[in-house]
Amino acid sequence: MDEGEHTSQTDESEDSDGSDSNPSVADGNTSEPASAETPSESDDSLDEGSTEDSTSDGLTDTDTLADADVSDSSHSGTVEPASDRIDSNVDVGSGGRDRSSPDVDFDGVVLDDDGDNQGLFDDLLSGEPIFENKEVLRPSYTPHELPHRNDQINRMATILVSALRGETPSNILIYGKTGTGKTASAKFVSQELESTSQKYDVPCEVEYINCEVTDTQYRVLAQLANTFIEKNQQVIAEQLDQLRNLRSAADDDLETSADDRTVDDDGPIEGRDALADTEFETLDDLDERIEELEADAEEMEEVPMTGWPTDRVYTTFFEAVDYHERVVVIMLDEIDKLVEKSGDDTLYNLSRMNSELNRSRISIMGISNDLKFTDFLDPRVKSSLGEEEIVFPPYDANQLRDILQHRADIAFKQDALTDDVIPLCAAFAAQEHGDARRALDLLRTAGELAERSQAEIVAEKHVRQAQDKIELDRVVEVVRTLPTQSKIVLFAVILLEKNGVHNINTGEVFNIYKRLCEEIDADVLTQRRVTDLISELDMLGIVNAVVVSKGRYGRTKEMGLSVPVEETEAVLLSDSRLGDIENAQPFVQARFDN
């Protein structure tokens, strides 16, 4: 039954019910007292009619409107036809809701959600990926083969092989500039050392610490102590499981075998079969060992990252590393940062531990970018720490090309690179001291830019775009970490450049600098100190300053920005201290350039 039929039938039942319950309404007589009962009687009849209809077709909003009209007409004494009672704004197809009402019903609205619509990421995923394994190009990846570093790797291996014999290896210091493969080579040798120790069942472990993050004696000792405490707890848990299983087997042996409970001249023999071929003669010995291990596990307390005296942390580390027999190689990456921050006390303590250890042995492998950091060490520390030294020279362009090709074969899909991509990346990186890390970042960024543009292959233009992007990222990081006074001086140079001033001299920069300091209530430095700050910016490559002779007027520095203006200004304004400087418009004096 459609809605039109349903509505008309309901109205008919309403009319008939209304006439039966109150005849006087039809005659127009509303003065009789019986008319007061008419609304309730008609409501009852309406409810009955509505119930009948709702059981067959379901009650619609049109029925509700009709009920309201009949109730109102009962009071007025007039029943309007159904066609007149339905407002022209009512849309029957939408359930009879009045569209002019502020309470609009959106239940009937269905959004177009067919599968053909493309979402935000669907277009980005539609293209074929260029990368096969992007992680290969990350600095954290340790390759299975390191081209052009076989000599250094073999030297480390010949030094550390004594650890596999249970002897103490010599301490090693590794030097080299950034991106020369020091850390990757050391990690590669460490992985080989640990895998070989497991193969021959020799207790040998390597612990890596990045001293640029863990840069104090307390943190280094706490990290080492917690590492060995965790390993000791794992060893204790495994031993307890074995001993408890042995205890359970001995108990079963006592219950099931009456022969095991014989008495001889030496006393009872308990769990003979279960304890055979073990170090325990009786169950009491086994129980005593279990209690000892449980007590050891409870006594091992994790070291908090702050709050303990340093000597207590050292004692905890000493006891943890000496808990059982093993040879430990402690790899301290960026070791010069540790010495710079907290002195050489850590190295002194670690290098002298072997004379006090009973079960374990310790060897130190230090990695540094600074070839001269040992000049600041105590002579005793220097003699014990630098027993073996290995230098990693920078890569040349051909070596970088081999490294990139080796990684690209794994990182990219087949034929995803043009022939000139890898040589160009190698050439760019070779210009900066042979930095392999820079070359890998450049190749990865070029691939990401090509993928974002939905290109099918990585081409030369993507490498050049990546070079510009990396250079900009470097500039942004340098500018972001500048001191506040240097930022104000740099902002003064930017304002002068934006106002069309070329060959900016020191006096002009100082005048703008003073007004900017007044704007943000900062201390004003002398002009000589501002000149020193300009020299520092020149050294960082942010400005290009040249000393120019003005004849009898003396000499002055003329400078110009060597970084993008808009990006540099945005980084400066992101500093909360310089936020109010954005609207400052200091007076820039016009001048005529000869």
XYZ file of C-alpha atoms in Angstrom:
594
model
C 0.000 0.000 0.000
C 1.474 3.411 -0.961
C 1.416 6.467 1.248
C -1.394 8.218 -0.594
C -3.785 5.317 -0.098
C -2.731 4.967 3.502
C -3.402 8.627 4.221
C -6.848 8.637 2.670
C -7.923 5.524 4.537
C -6.810 6.998 7.817
C -8.753 10.187 7.156
C -11.889 8.248 6.334
C -11.691 6.327 9.584
C -11.130 9.598 11.425
C -14.188 11.223 9.836
C -16.438 8.276 10.550
C -15.199 7.948 14.086
C -15.685 11.624 14.700
C -19.288 11.592 13.420
C -20.213 8.516 15.438
C -18.830 9.780 18.694
C -20.329 13.275 18.465
C -23.266 13.788 16.097
C -23.734 17.345 17.255
C -20.453 18.366 15.724
C -21.792 17.625 12.260
C -24.906 19.703 12.971
C -22.781 22.604 14.080
C -24.111 22.474 17.663
C -21.246 22.869 20.121
C -23.186 23.968 23.194
C -24.013 20.530 24.623
C -21.854 19.246 27.488
C -21.247 15.960 25.678
C -18.977 17.796 23.272
C -16.332 17.992 26.002
C -15.802 14.266 25.753
C -15.454 14.353 21.995
C -11.691 14.873 21.769
C -10.833 11.943 24.006
C -13.295 9.666 22.284
C -12.002 10.620 18.866
C -8.457 10.195 20.088
C -9.296 6.675 21.197
C -10.779 5.862 17.861
C -7.794 7.405 16.137
C -5.442 5.317 18.209
C -7.328 2.198 17.213
C -7.199 3.128 13.559
C -3.544 4.046 13.800
C -2.737 0.749 15.460
C -4.422 -1.167 12.678
C -2.574 0.735 9.991
C 0.762 0.525 11.755
C 0.564 -3.224 11.957
C 0.165 -3.466 8.212
C 2.187 -0.665 6.648
C 3.778 1.243 9.559
C 2.889 4.696 10.833
C 4.148 7.630 8.781
C 4.673 11.270 9.644
C 1.598 12.091 7.533
C -0.562 10.107 9.989
C 0.845 12.153 12.839
C -0.010 15.395 11.073
C -3.554 14.102 10.409
C -3.982 13.190 14.088
C -2.962 16.685 15.131
C -5.398 18.279 12.666
C -8.326 16.142 13.820
C -7.652 16.951 17.461
C -7.585 20.674 16.702
C -10.737 20.463 14.589
C -12.567 18.620 17.376
C -12.166 21.659 19.589
C -13.243 24.042 16.858
C -16.131 21.878 15.780
C -14.913 21.468 12.187
C -13.191 18.539 10.500
C -11.224 19.523 7.421
C -10.701 17.204 4.466
C -7.410 15.355 4.448
C -6.302 17.054 1.250
C -6.785 20.476 2.869
C -4.994 19.536 6.081
C -1.709 18.522 4.429
C 0.520 21.554 4.059
C 2.005 22.317 0.664
C 5.522 22.285 2.148
C 5.230 18.671 3.250
C 7.140 16.218 1.087
C 5.388 12.862 1.345
C 8.290 11.076 -0.276
C 10.588 12.207 2.535
C 8.360 10.836 5.255
C 6.058 13.845 5.566
C 8.658 16.149 7.194
C 7.992 19.856 6.829
C 10.977 21.228 4.890
C 10.301 24.754 6.177
C 10.857 23.628 9.759
C 14.213 24.542 11.307
C 14.546 20.954 12.572
C 15.507 19.447 9.252
C 15.602 15.649 9.196
C 18.752 14.391 7.470
C 17.980 10.717 8.087
C 16.713 10.323 4.580
C 19.777 11.960 3.042
C 22.251 9.394 1.673
C 25.707 10.599 0.696
C 27.094 9.436 -2.599
C 29.562 6.843 -1.296
C 30.097 4.550 -4.200
C 33.437 2.830 -4.636
C 34.454 4.973 -7.616
C 35.274 8.021 -5.447
C 39.007 8.632 -4.892
C 40.113 9.414 -1.330
C 42.994 11.621 -0.225
C 45.609 8.868 -0.389
C 44.118 6.843 -3.243
C 45.684 9.037 -5.911
C 49.028 8.904 -4.130
C 48.906 5.127 -3.958
C 47.814 4.720 -7.560
C 51.327 5.133 -8.950
C 53.895 2.374 -8.991
C 56.413 2.653 -6.109
C 60.027 3.278 -7.017
C 61.533 1.874 -3.828
C 61.914 -1.797 -3.046
C 63.412 -1.268 0.435
C 63.982 2.367 1.403
C 65.490 1.478 4.809
C 68.669 0.340 3.050
C 69.458 4.011 2.393
C 69.081 5.029 6.054
C 72.162 5.671 8.238
C 70.845 3.173 10.797
C 71.076 0.288 8.311
C 74.054 -2.034 8.735
C 74.864 -3.706 5.397
C 76.132 -7.255 5.034
C 79.035 -5.953 2.978
C 80.992 -2.709 3.260
C 82.882 -1.832 0.061
C 86.356 -0.308 0.422
C 86.540 -0.947 4.165
C 87.956 -4.481 4.186
C 91.335 -3.400 5.597
C 89.810 -1.605 8.575
C 87.333 -4.449 9.222
C 90.086 -7.046 9.142
C 92.170 -5.036 11.611
C 89.251 -4.832 14.053
C 88.599 -8.562 13.660
C 92.222 -9.517 14.391
C 92.132 -7.419 17.568
C 88.778 -8.691 18.848
C 89.311 -12.385 18.024
C 91.000 -12.801 21.424
C 87.561 -12.324 23.019
C 86.466 -15.619 21.451
C 89.368 -17.294 23.259
C 88.227 -15.910 26.595
C 90.974 -13.308 26.700
C 90.747 -9.530 27.107
C 90.967 -7.711 23.727
C 92.995 -4.551 23.399
C 91.143 -1.255 23.562
C 90.512 0.340 20.144
C 90.152 3.961 19.083
C 88.597 4.577 15.657
C 89.047 7.962 13.977
C 87.571 9.447 10.824
C 85.411 12.250 9.455
C 81.647 12.052 9.290
C 80.310 9.501 6.812
C 83.498 7.455 6.420
C 81.930 4.182 7.594
C 83.284 4.072 11.168
C 80.070 3.167 12.991
C 78.785 0.886 10.235
C 82.068 -1.049 10.166
C 82.209 -1.322 13.962
C 78.612 -2.578 14.140
C 79.273 -5.067 11.354
C 82.286 -6.498 13.207
C 80.280 -6.578 16.457
C 77.450 -8.548 14.866
C 79.942 -11.036 13.457
C 81.623 -11.325 16.859
C 78.372 -12.058 18.683
C 77.146 -14.555 16.083
C 80.486 -16.411 16.187
C 80.434 -16.471 19.999
C 77.001 -18.112 19.917
C 78.242 -20.596 17.347
C 81.104 -21.735 19.594
C 79.150 -21.207 22.847
C 81.569 -18.541 24.122
C 80.117 -15.819 26.409
C 80.939 -12.661 24.453
C 78.754 -9.539 24.310
C 78.918 -6.104 22.639
C 77.116 -3.085 24.120
C 76.622 0.038 21.968
C 76.249 3.517 23.537
C 75.791 6.761 21.600
C 77.631 9.319 23.725
C 75.999 12.230 21.936
C 72.786 11.186 23.726
C 74.207 9.436 26.791
C 76.785 12.093 27.538
C 77.513 11.885 31.294
C 79.291 9.347 33.481
C 76.123 8.668 35.460
C 74.053 7.946 32.346
C 76.688 5.726 30.767
C 77.134 3.628 33.919
C 73.371 3.500 34.568
C 72.618 2.336 31.008
C 75.314 -0.354 31.192
C 74.197 -1.468 34.654
C 70.530 -1.798 33.633
C 71.494 -3.678 30.475
C 73.489 -6.294 32.363
C 70.896 -6.516 35.159
C 68.254 -7.363 32.557
C 70.489 -9.982 30.969
C 71.345 -11.471 34.365
C 67.662 -11.718 35.239
C 67.010 -13.572 31.993
C 69.842 -16.017 32.787
C 68.519 -16.518 36.328
C 64.972 -17.106 35.040
C 66.213 -19.771 32.613
C 68.252 -21.506 35.324
C 65.311 -21.426 37.744
C 63.041 -23.033 35.147
C 65.545 -25.832 34.636
C 66.078 -26.393 38.361
C 62.361 -26.363 39.154
C 61.734 -28.876 36.401
C 64.506 -30.999 37.889
C 62.907 -30.668 41.331
C 59.542 -31.707 39.942
C 61.100 -34.734 38.241
C 62.821 -35.698 41.498
C 59.509 -35.483 43.367
C 57.831 -37.697 40.772
C 60.729 -40.096 41.037
C 60.253 -40.322 44.819
C 56.543 -41.029 44.511
C 56.688 -43.614 41.759
C 59.797 -45.584 42.587
C 60.088 -47.280 45.933
C 63.652 -48.330 45.052
C 64.764 -44.703 45.138
C 63.825 -44.452 48.811
C 66.303 -47.065 50.108
C 68.498 -46.501 53.112
C 72.150 -47.452 53.170
C 75.033 -46.729 55.487
C 75.368 -43.139 54.203
C 71.686 -42.240 54.738
C 68.721 -41.858 52.403
C 69.278 -41.529 48.659
C 66.612 -39.134 47.329
C 65.547 -38.927 43.662
C 68.463 -41.036 42.464
C 67.353 -41.163 38.803
C 66.410 -37.450 38.573
C 69.608 -36.160 40.173
C 71.895 -38.510 38.309
C 74.512 -36.765 36.169
C 73.892 -33.383 37.903
C 75.938 -31.312 40.298
C 73.413 -31.963 43.088
C 73.795 -34.977 45.355
C 70.598 -34.469 47.344
C 67.349 -32.544 47.056
C 68.557 -30.227 49.805
C 71.432 -29.108 47.579
C 68.983 -28.459 44.743
C 66.631 -26.474 46.997
C 69.518 -24.421 48.317
C 70.593 -23.489 44.791
C 67.039 -22.449 43.862
C 66.871 -20.227 46.934
C 70.199 -18.608 46.055
C 69.051 -17.754 42.536
C 65.752 -16.338 43.785
C 67.646 -14.172 46.289
C 69.990 -12.931 43.539
C 67.057 -11.959 41.337
C 65.435 -10.003 44.172
C 68.642 -8.136 45.003
C 69.110 -6.856 41.434
C 67.664 -3.360 41.516
C 67.364 -1.274 38.367
C 69.327 1.975 38.426
C 67.201 5.146 38.014
C 68.382 7.669 35.452
C 68.928 10.238 38.215
C 69.126 10.338 41.985
C 71.822 7.841 43.005
C 75.390 8.703 44.002
C 77.792 7.946 41.169
C 79.803 5.486 43.269
C 76.649 3.449 43.979
C 75.857 3.343 40.253
C 79.412 2.196 39.526
C 79.190 -0.541 42.174
C 75.874 -1.758 40.769
C 77.336 -1.898 37.265
C 80.460 -3.662 38.524
C 78.426 -6.363 40.304
C 76.095 -6.795 37.339
C 78.830 -7.234 34.740
C 80.815 -9.564 37.009
C 77.828 -11.794 37.858
C 79.012 -14.578 35.569
C 81.895 -15.260 33.203
C 81.896 -13.276 29.945
C 83.912 -10.910 27.747
C 82.254 -7.534 27.132
C 83.145 -5.038 24.383
C 81.731 -1.569 25.170
C 81.360 0.491 21.989
C 81.297 4.239 22.747
C 80.218 6.116 19.617
C 81.004 9.869 19.557
C 83.328 9.313 22.531
C 84.676 12.865 22.202
C 81.219 14.202 23.194
C 81.439 12.253 26.457
C 84.895 13.645 27.232
C 83.809 17.156 26.297
C 80.721 17.028 28.549
C 81.912 15.125 31.626
C 85.675 14.722 31.367
C 87.633 11.466 31.253
C 86.444 9.971 34.573
C 84.214 7.460 32.785
C 87.028 6.261 30.549
C 89.399 6.062 33.510
C 86.985 3.882 35.524
C 86.154 1.601 32.600
C 89.769 1.144 31.558
C 90.800 0.202 35.143
C 87.970 -2.255 35.834
C 89.754 -5.362 34.567
C 92.154 -5.303 37.496
C 89.193 -5.717 39.889
C 86.885 -8.035 37.944
C 86.913 -11.746 38.845
C 84.688 -13.476 36.286
C 84.365 -11.064 33.364
C 86.626 -8.939 31.170
C 85.954 -5.544 29.540
C 87.308 -3.952 26.347
C 86.532 -0.442 25.090
C 86.006 0.533 21.453
C 85.835 4.324 21.034
C 84.641 6.054 17.838
C 85.365 9.750 17.230
C 85.239 12.378 14.489
C 87.900 14.425 16.298
C 91.413 13.235 15.667
C 92.813 15.344 18.497
C 90.386 14.631 21.335
C 92.949 12.386 23.081
C 95.103 15.480 23.620
C 92.704 16.457 26.421
C 92.831 13.061 28.168
C 94.745 12.211 31.283
C 98.051 10.520 30.269
C 97.068 7.358 32.172
C 93.745 7.163 30.374
C 95.350 7.933 27.032
C 97.916 5.140 27.399
C 95.370 2.496 28.388
C 92.609 3.594 26.007
C 94.614 4.082 22.824
C 96.242 0.648 22.672
C 95.117 0.237 19.052
C 94.168 3.043 16.667
C 92.403 2.690 13.311
C 91.913 5.621 10.926
C 89.112 5.688 8.330
C 90.055 7.910 5.375
C 87.358 9.784 3.384
C 85.821 8.107 0.326
C 86.607 9.391 -3.137
C 84.020 9.743 -5.919
C 84.642 6.278 -7.378
C 84.320 4.589 -3.971
C 81.110 6.478 -3.257
C 79.765 5.332 -6.613
C 80.423 1.691 -5.673
C 78.720 2.164 -2.284
C 75.664 3.816 -3.838
C 75.392 1.160 -6.537
C 75.577 -1.590 -3.911
C 72.773 -0.012 -1.872
C 70.689 1.030 -4.890
C 70.513 -2.581 -6.141
C 68.649 -3.429 -2.932
C 66.765 -0.174 -2.310
C 65.190 0.490 -5.729
C 63.163 -1.539 -8.164
C 64.888 -2.706 -11.307
C 65.608 0.022 -13.892
C 64.276 2.735 -11.563
C 67.383 4.927 -11.934
C 68.833 6.606 -14.971
C 72.527 6.072 -15.626
C 73.589 9.536 -14.456
C 71.865 9.495 -11.031
C 74.465 7.561 -9.017
C 77.533 9.324 -10.516
C 75.935 12.706 -9.810
C 75.122 11.790 -6.196
C 78.690 10.535 -5.733
C 80.129 13.728 -7.221
C 78.062 15.974 -4.938
C 79.058 13.989 -1.832
C 82.740 13.772 -2.810
C 82.888 17.564 -2.786
C 82.114 17.489 0.958
C 84.959 15.372 2.346
C 83.737 12.084 0.864
C 80.687 11.735 3.101
C 78.899 8.458 2.295
C 76.022 9.363 4.603
C 75.420 12.534 2.605
C 75.509 10.535 -0.645
C 72.929 8.053 0.678
C 70.664 10.860 1.924
C 70.910 12.538 -1.457
C 69.965 9.348 -3.324
C 67.074 8.606 -0.961
C 65.717 12.173 -1.156
C 65.937 12.103 -4.969
C 63.901 8.892 -4.994
C 61.300 10.370 -2.633
C 60.927 13.493 -4.799
C 60.496 11.348 -7.911
C 57.896 9.215 -6.156
C 55.950 12.242 -4.941
C 55.792 13.619 -8.475
C 54.617 10.138 -9.608
C 57.547 9.804 -11.965
C 58.364 6.307 -13.144
C 62.145 6.688 -12.793
C 64.619 8.806 -10.823
C 66.388 11.256 -13.149
C 69.133 13.854 -12.907
C 66.663 16.666 -12.211
C 65.467 14.854 -9.076
C 69.046 14.654 -7.783
C 69.533 18.393 -8.295
C 66.210 19.108 -6.579
C 67.295 16.870 -3.693
C 70.615 18.722 -3.445
C 68.777 22.049 -3.120
C 66.356 20.621 -0.574
C 69.088 19.128 1.632
C 71.069 22.351 1.458
C 67.979 24.308 2.504
C 67.318 21.902 5.383
C 70.899 22.392 6.554
C 70.545 26.166 6.440
C 67.258 26.018 8.346
C 68.846 23.945 11.089
C 71.847 26.274 11.367
C 69.662 29.388 11.545
C 67.283 27.809 14.050
C 70.107 27.077 16.495
C 71.716 30.540 16.332
C 71.913 32.646 19.524
C 69.323 35.402 19.869
C 71.773 38.257 19.187
C 73.013 36.584 16.006
C 69.394 36.152 14.889
C 68.728 39.868 15.364
C 71.819 40.769 13.327
C 70.744 38.353 10.579
C 67.220 39.801 10.593
C 68.708 43.283 10.146
C 70.551 42.065 7.040
C 67.312 40.533 5.717
C 65.400 43.821 6.207
C 68.068 45.722 4.303
C 68.012 43.216 1.433
C 64.205 43.313 1.266
C 64.381 47.108 0.978
C 66.640 46.839 -2.045
C 69.950 47.687 -0.370
C 72.932 45.959 -1.967
C 76.524 45.694 -0.750
C 75.335 46.231 2.814
C 77.980 47.654 5.130
C 78.488 47.110 8.851
C 77.228 50.571 9.856
C 73.879 50.042 8.148
C 73.446 46.666 9.799
C 74.285 48.130 13.214
C 71.741 50.964 12.855
C 68.921 48.551 12.007
C 70.135 46.141 14.699
C 69.823 48.837 17.410
C 66.242 49.663 16.425
C 65.275 45.967 16.378
C 66.726 45.497 19.857
C 64.597 48.411 21.074
C 61.508 46.793 19.553
C 61.920 43.520 21.499
C 63.620 45.039 24.556
C 66.908 43.202 24.009
C 70.367 44.282 25.095
C 72.267 46.301 22.494
C 75.804 45.093 21.823
C 78.645 47.321 20.674
C 79.369 47.754 16.992
C 82.626 45.831 17.359
C 80.737 42.857 18.838
C 78.147 43.035 16.040
C 81.030 42.924 13.551
C 82.243 39.726 15.239
C 78.749 38.217 14.936
C 78.734 39.061 11.224
C 82.063 37.236 10.875
C 80.537 34.185 12.571
C 77.570 34.256 10.177
C 80.047 34.497 7.321
C 81.930 31.468 8.645
C 78.664 29.489 8.795
C 77.934 30.397 5.161
C 74.763 32.334 5.959
C 76.098 35.687 4.748
C 78.923 36.508 2.380
C 81.054 39.280 3.908
C 84.025 40.912 2.194
C 86.327 43.604 3.603
C 86.379 46.550 1.200
C 88.732 49.534 1.290
C 87.112 52.967 0.981
C 90.408 54.839 0.578
C 90.749 57.689 3.015
C 87.387 56.701 4.558
C 88.900 53.467 5.856
C 87.765 49.911 5.424
C 84.402 48.310 5.981
C 82.686 44.980 5.525
C 80.193 44.644 2.715
C 77.896 41.692 2.843
C 74.917 39.992 1.302
C 72.761 37.000 2.121
C 73.871 33.656 0.735
C 70.687 31.824 1.839
C 67.048 32.087 0.668
C 65.440 35.204 2.159
C 61.863 33.985 2.721
C 62.783 30.640 4.274
C 65.396 32.232 6.538
C 62.973 34.936 7.659
C 60.332 32.312 8.468
C 62.791 30.399 10.653
C 63.771 33.577 12.523
C 60.160 34.576 13.163
C 59.386 31.102 14.546
C 61.528 32.062 17.557
C 59.181 33.224 20.328
C 61.637 35.944 21.346
C 61.624 37.417 17.846
C 57.896 36.983 17.244
C 57.132 40.681 17.866
C 59.807 41.784 15.416
C 57.689 40.811 12.390
C 55.702 44.058 12.340
C 58.720 46.251 13.052
C 59.489 48.648 10.210
C 62.756 50.383 11.152
C 63.794 53.322 9.034
C 66.094 52.259 6.196
C 68.058 55.186 4.853
C 68.201 55.419 1.085
C 71.576 55.880 -0.517
C 73.089 56.168 -3.977
C 75.554 53.437 -4.941
C 78.426 54.503 -7.120
